[in-house]
Short mmCIF file of C-alpha atoms in Angstrom, two decimals:
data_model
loop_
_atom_site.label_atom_id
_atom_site.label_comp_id
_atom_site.label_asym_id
_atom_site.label_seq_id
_atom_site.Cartn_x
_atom_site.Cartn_y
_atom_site.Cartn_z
CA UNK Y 1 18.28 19.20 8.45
CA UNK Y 2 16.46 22.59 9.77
CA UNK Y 3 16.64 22.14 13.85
CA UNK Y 4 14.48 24.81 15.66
CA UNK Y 5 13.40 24.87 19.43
CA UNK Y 6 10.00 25.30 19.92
CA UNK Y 7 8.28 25.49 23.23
CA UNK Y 8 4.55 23.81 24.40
CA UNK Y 9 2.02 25.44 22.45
CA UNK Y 10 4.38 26.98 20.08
CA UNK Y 11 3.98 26.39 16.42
CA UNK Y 12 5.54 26.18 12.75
CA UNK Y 13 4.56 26.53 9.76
CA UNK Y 14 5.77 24.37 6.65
CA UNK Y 15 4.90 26.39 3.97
CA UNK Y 16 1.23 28.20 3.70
CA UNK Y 17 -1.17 25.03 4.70
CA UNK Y 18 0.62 23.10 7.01
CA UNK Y 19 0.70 23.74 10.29
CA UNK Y 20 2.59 21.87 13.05
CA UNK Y 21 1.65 22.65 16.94
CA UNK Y 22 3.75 21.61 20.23
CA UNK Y 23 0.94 20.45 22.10
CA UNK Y 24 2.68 19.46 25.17
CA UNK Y 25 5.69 18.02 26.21
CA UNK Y 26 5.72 15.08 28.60
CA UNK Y 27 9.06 13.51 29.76
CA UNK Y 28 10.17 11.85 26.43
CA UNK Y 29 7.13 12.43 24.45
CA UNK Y 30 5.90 15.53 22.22
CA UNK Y 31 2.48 15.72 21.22
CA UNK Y 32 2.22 17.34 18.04
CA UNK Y 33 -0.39 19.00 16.70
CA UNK Y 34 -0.62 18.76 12.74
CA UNK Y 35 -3.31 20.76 10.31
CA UNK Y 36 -2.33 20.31 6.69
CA UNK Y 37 -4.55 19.84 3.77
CA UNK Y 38 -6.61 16.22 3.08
CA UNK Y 39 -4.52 15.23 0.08
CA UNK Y 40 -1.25 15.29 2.56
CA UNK Y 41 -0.27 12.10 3.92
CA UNK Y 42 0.84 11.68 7.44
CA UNK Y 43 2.67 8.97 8.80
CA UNK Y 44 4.65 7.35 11.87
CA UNK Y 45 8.18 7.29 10.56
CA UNK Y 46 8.64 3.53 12.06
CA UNK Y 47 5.44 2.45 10.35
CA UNK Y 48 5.93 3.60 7.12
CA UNK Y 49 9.46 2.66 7.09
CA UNK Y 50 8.31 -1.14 7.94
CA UNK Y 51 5.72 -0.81 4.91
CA UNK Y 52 8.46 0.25 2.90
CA UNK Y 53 10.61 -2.27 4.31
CA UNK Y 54 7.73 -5.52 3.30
CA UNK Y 55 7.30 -3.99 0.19
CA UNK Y 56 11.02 -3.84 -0.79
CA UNK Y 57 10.83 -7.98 0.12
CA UNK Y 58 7.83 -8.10 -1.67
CA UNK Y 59 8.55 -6.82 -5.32
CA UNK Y 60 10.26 -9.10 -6.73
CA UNK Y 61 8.65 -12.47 -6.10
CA UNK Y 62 9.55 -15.22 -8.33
CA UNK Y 63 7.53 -17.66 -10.20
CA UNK Y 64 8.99 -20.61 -8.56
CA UNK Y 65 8.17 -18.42 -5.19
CA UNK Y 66 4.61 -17.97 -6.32
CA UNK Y 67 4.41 -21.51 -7.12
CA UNK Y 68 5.54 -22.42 -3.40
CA UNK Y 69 3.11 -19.63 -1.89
CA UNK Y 70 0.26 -21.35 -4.31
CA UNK Y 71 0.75 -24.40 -2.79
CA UNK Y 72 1.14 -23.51 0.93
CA UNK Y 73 -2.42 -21.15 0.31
CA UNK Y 74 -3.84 -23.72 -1.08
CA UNK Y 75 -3.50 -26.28 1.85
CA UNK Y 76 -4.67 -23.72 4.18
CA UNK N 1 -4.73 -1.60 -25.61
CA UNK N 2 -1.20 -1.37 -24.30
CA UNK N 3 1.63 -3.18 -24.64
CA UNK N 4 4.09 -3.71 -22.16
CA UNK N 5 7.44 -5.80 -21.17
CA UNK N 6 7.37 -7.56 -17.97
CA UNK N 7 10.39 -10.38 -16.69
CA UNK N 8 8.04 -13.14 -15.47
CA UNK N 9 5.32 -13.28 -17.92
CA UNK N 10 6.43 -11.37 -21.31
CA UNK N 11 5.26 -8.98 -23.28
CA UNK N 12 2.03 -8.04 -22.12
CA UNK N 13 -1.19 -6.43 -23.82
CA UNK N 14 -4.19 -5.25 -21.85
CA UNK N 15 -6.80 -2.71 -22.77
CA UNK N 16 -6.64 0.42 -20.99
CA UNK N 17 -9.10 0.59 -18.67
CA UNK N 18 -7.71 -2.31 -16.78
CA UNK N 19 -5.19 -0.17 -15.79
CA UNK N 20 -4.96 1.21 -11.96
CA UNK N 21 -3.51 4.38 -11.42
CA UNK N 22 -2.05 4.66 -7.56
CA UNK N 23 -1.19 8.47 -8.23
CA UNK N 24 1.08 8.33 -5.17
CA UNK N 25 2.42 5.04 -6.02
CA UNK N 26 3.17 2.54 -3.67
CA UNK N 27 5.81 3.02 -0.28
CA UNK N 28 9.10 3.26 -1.56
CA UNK N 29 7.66 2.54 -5.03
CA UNK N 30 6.61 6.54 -6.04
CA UNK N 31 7.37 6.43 -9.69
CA UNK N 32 5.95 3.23 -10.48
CA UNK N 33 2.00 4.57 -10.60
CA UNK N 34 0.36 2.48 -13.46
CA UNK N 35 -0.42 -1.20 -12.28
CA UNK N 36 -2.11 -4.12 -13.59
CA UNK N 37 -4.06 -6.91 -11.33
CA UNK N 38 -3.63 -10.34 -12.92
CA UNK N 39 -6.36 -13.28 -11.16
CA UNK N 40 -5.67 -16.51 -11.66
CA UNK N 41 -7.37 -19.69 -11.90
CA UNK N 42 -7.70 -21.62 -9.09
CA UNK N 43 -5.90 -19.36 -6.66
CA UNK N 44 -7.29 -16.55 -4.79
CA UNK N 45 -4.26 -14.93 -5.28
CA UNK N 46 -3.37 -12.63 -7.74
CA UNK N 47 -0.42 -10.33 -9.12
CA UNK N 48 -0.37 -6.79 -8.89
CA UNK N 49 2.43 -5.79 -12.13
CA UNK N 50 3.96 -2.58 -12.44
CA UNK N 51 3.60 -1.43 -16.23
CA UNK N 52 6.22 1.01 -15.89
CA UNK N 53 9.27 -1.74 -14.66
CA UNK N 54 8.84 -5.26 -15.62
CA UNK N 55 10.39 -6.63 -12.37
CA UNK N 56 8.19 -5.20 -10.29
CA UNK N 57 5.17 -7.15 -9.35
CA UNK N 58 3.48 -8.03 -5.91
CA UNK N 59 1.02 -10.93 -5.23
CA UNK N 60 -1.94 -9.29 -3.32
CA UNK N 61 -5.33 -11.46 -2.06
CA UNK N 62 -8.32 -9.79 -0.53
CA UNK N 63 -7.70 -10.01 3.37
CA UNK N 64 -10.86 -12.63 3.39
CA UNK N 65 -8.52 -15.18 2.42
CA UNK N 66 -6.05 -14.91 4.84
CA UNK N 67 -7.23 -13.17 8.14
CA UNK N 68 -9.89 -13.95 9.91
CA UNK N 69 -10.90 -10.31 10.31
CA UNK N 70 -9.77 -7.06 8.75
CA UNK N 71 -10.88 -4.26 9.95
CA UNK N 72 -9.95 -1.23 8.11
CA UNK N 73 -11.32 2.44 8.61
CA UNK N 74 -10.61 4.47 5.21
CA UNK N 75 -9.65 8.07 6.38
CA UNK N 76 -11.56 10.53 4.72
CA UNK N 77 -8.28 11.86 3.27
CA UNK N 78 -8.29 8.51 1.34
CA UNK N 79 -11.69 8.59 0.09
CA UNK N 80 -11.02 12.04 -1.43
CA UNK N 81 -7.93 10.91 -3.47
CA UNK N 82 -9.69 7.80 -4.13
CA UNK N 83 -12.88 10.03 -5.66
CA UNK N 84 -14.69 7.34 -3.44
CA UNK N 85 -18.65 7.86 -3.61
CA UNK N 86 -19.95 4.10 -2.78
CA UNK N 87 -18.54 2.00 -0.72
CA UNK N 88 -18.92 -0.76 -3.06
CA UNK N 89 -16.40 0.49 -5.30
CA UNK N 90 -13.91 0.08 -2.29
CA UNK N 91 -11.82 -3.09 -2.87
CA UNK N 92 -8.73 -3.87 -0.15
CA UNK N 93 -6.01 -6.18 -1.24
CA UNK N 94 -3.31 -7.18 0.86
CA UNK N 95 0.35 -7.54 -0.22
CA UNK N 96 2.00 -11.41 0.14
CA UNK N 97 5.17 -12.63 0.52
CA UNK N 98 6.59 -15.70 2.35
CA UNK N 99 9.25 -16.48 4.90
CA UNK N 100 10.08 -19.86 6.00
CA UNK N 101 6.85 -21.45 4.75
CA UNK N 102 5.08 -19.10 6.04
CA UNK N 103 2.57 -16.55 4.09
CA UNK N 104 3.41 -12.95 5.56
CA UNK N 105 0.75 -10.42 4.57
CA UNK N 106 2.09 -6.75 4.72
CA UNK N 107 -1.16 -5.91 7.19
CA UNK N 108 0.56 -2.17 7.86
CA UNK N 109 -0.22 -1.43 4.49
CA UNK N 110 -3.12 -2.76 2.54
CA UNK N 111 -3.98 -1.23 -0.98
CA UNK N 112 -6.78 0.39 -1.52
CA UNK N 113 -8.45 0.68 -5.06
CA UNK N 114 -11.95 2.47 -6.01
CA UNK N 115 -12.62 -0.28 -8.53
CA UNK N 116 -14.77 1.64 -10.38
CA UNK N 117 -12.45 4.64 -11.50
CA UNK N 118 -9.37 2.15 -11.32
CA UNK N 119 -7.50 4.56 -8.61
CA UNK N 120 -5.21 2.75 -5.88
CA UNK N 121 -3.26 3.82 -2.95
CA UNK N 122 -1.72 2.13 -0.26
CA UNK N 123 -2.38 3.39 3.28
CA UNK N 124 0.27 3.11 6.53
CA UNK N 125 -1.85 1.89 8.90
CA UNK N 126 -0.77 2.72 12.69
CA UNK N 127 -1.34 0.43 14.99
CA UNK N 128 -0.88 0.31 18.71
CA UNK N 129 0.22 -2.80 19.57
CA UNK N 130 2.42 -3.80 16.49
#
């Protein structure tokens, strides 16, 4: 992994369109700044990592599961 | 049509514009981008099968059926991959899975599909108290 020290208001640059900006720095907390182009997806690492996470438990549901999941929808 | 192995149901044939591209894939899932969304009777709930690995498949249901609300705000970011132009074409499934008799739906991070041009993506949805 690259580590670099940036200061408040400093910036990097990830490539030519993506732009990342030290907007201030608060105790504990950094808030960053980020331009990059619409098709780029940005994410909290924690969030997608728990999406990741669900769908990893989610992909290979059996039949019998499906069954059980069926009947517990059903007597919603 | 195509034809297609898959572990729970067989050898499958569908034509191909059934077939929902999620260009990105799904979290954790990149490679697998071609999909298929079986309904079924009686059941709101349906599967979502990868074409591209037969043990892949998710059951999904429309968030109707199992939250009492839903909001969702698609970024425009979304609705540009998506080639989104009506908001009717928007459909939102959520995926399912079950602990302890209980139904689990993965609210972080519905799929969303522009039903008309059969595109799909699933968004990570931040939120502040979760």
């Amino acid at each position: 992994m690259l580590v670099l020290t940036r200061k408040s208001d400093e910036a990097l640059r990830i490539g030519n369109d993506i732009k990342i900006t030290i907007v201030e720095i608060k105790g504990n907390q950094v808030r960053l700044g980020i331009e990059a182009p619409a098709h780029i997806a940005i994410y909290r690492e924690e969030i997608y990592e728990k999406v990741k996470a669900e769908n990893r438990l989610s992909a290979n549901i059996s039949l019998e599961v499906f069954r059980k999941i069926k009947e517990i929808y059903d007597k919603r | 049509m195509i034809s297609f192995h898959t572990s729970r149901f067989g050898t499958l044939e569908v034509e191909e514009d059934k077939v929902i591209n999620f260009p990105y894939g799904l979290v954790g899932f990149a490679n697998l981008k071609r999909y298929i969304l079986m309904d079924h009777r009686n059941t709101p709930i349906k599967w979502l099968q990868a074409i591209d690995h037969p043990d892949v498949a998710f059951l999904v249901v429309e968030p109707k059926t199992i939250l009492a609300e839903y909001p969702i705000r698609i970024d425009s970011a979304t609705r540009h991959s998506l080639q989104i132009e009506d908001d009717d074409d928007i459909a939102v499934l959520l995926i399912i899975r079950v602990e302890e008799d209980k139904i689990i739906p993965n609210i972080h991070g519905p799929l969303v599909i522009n039903s008309r041009l059969k595109i799909g993506a699933q968004l990570v949805l931040y939120a502040e108290n979760n």
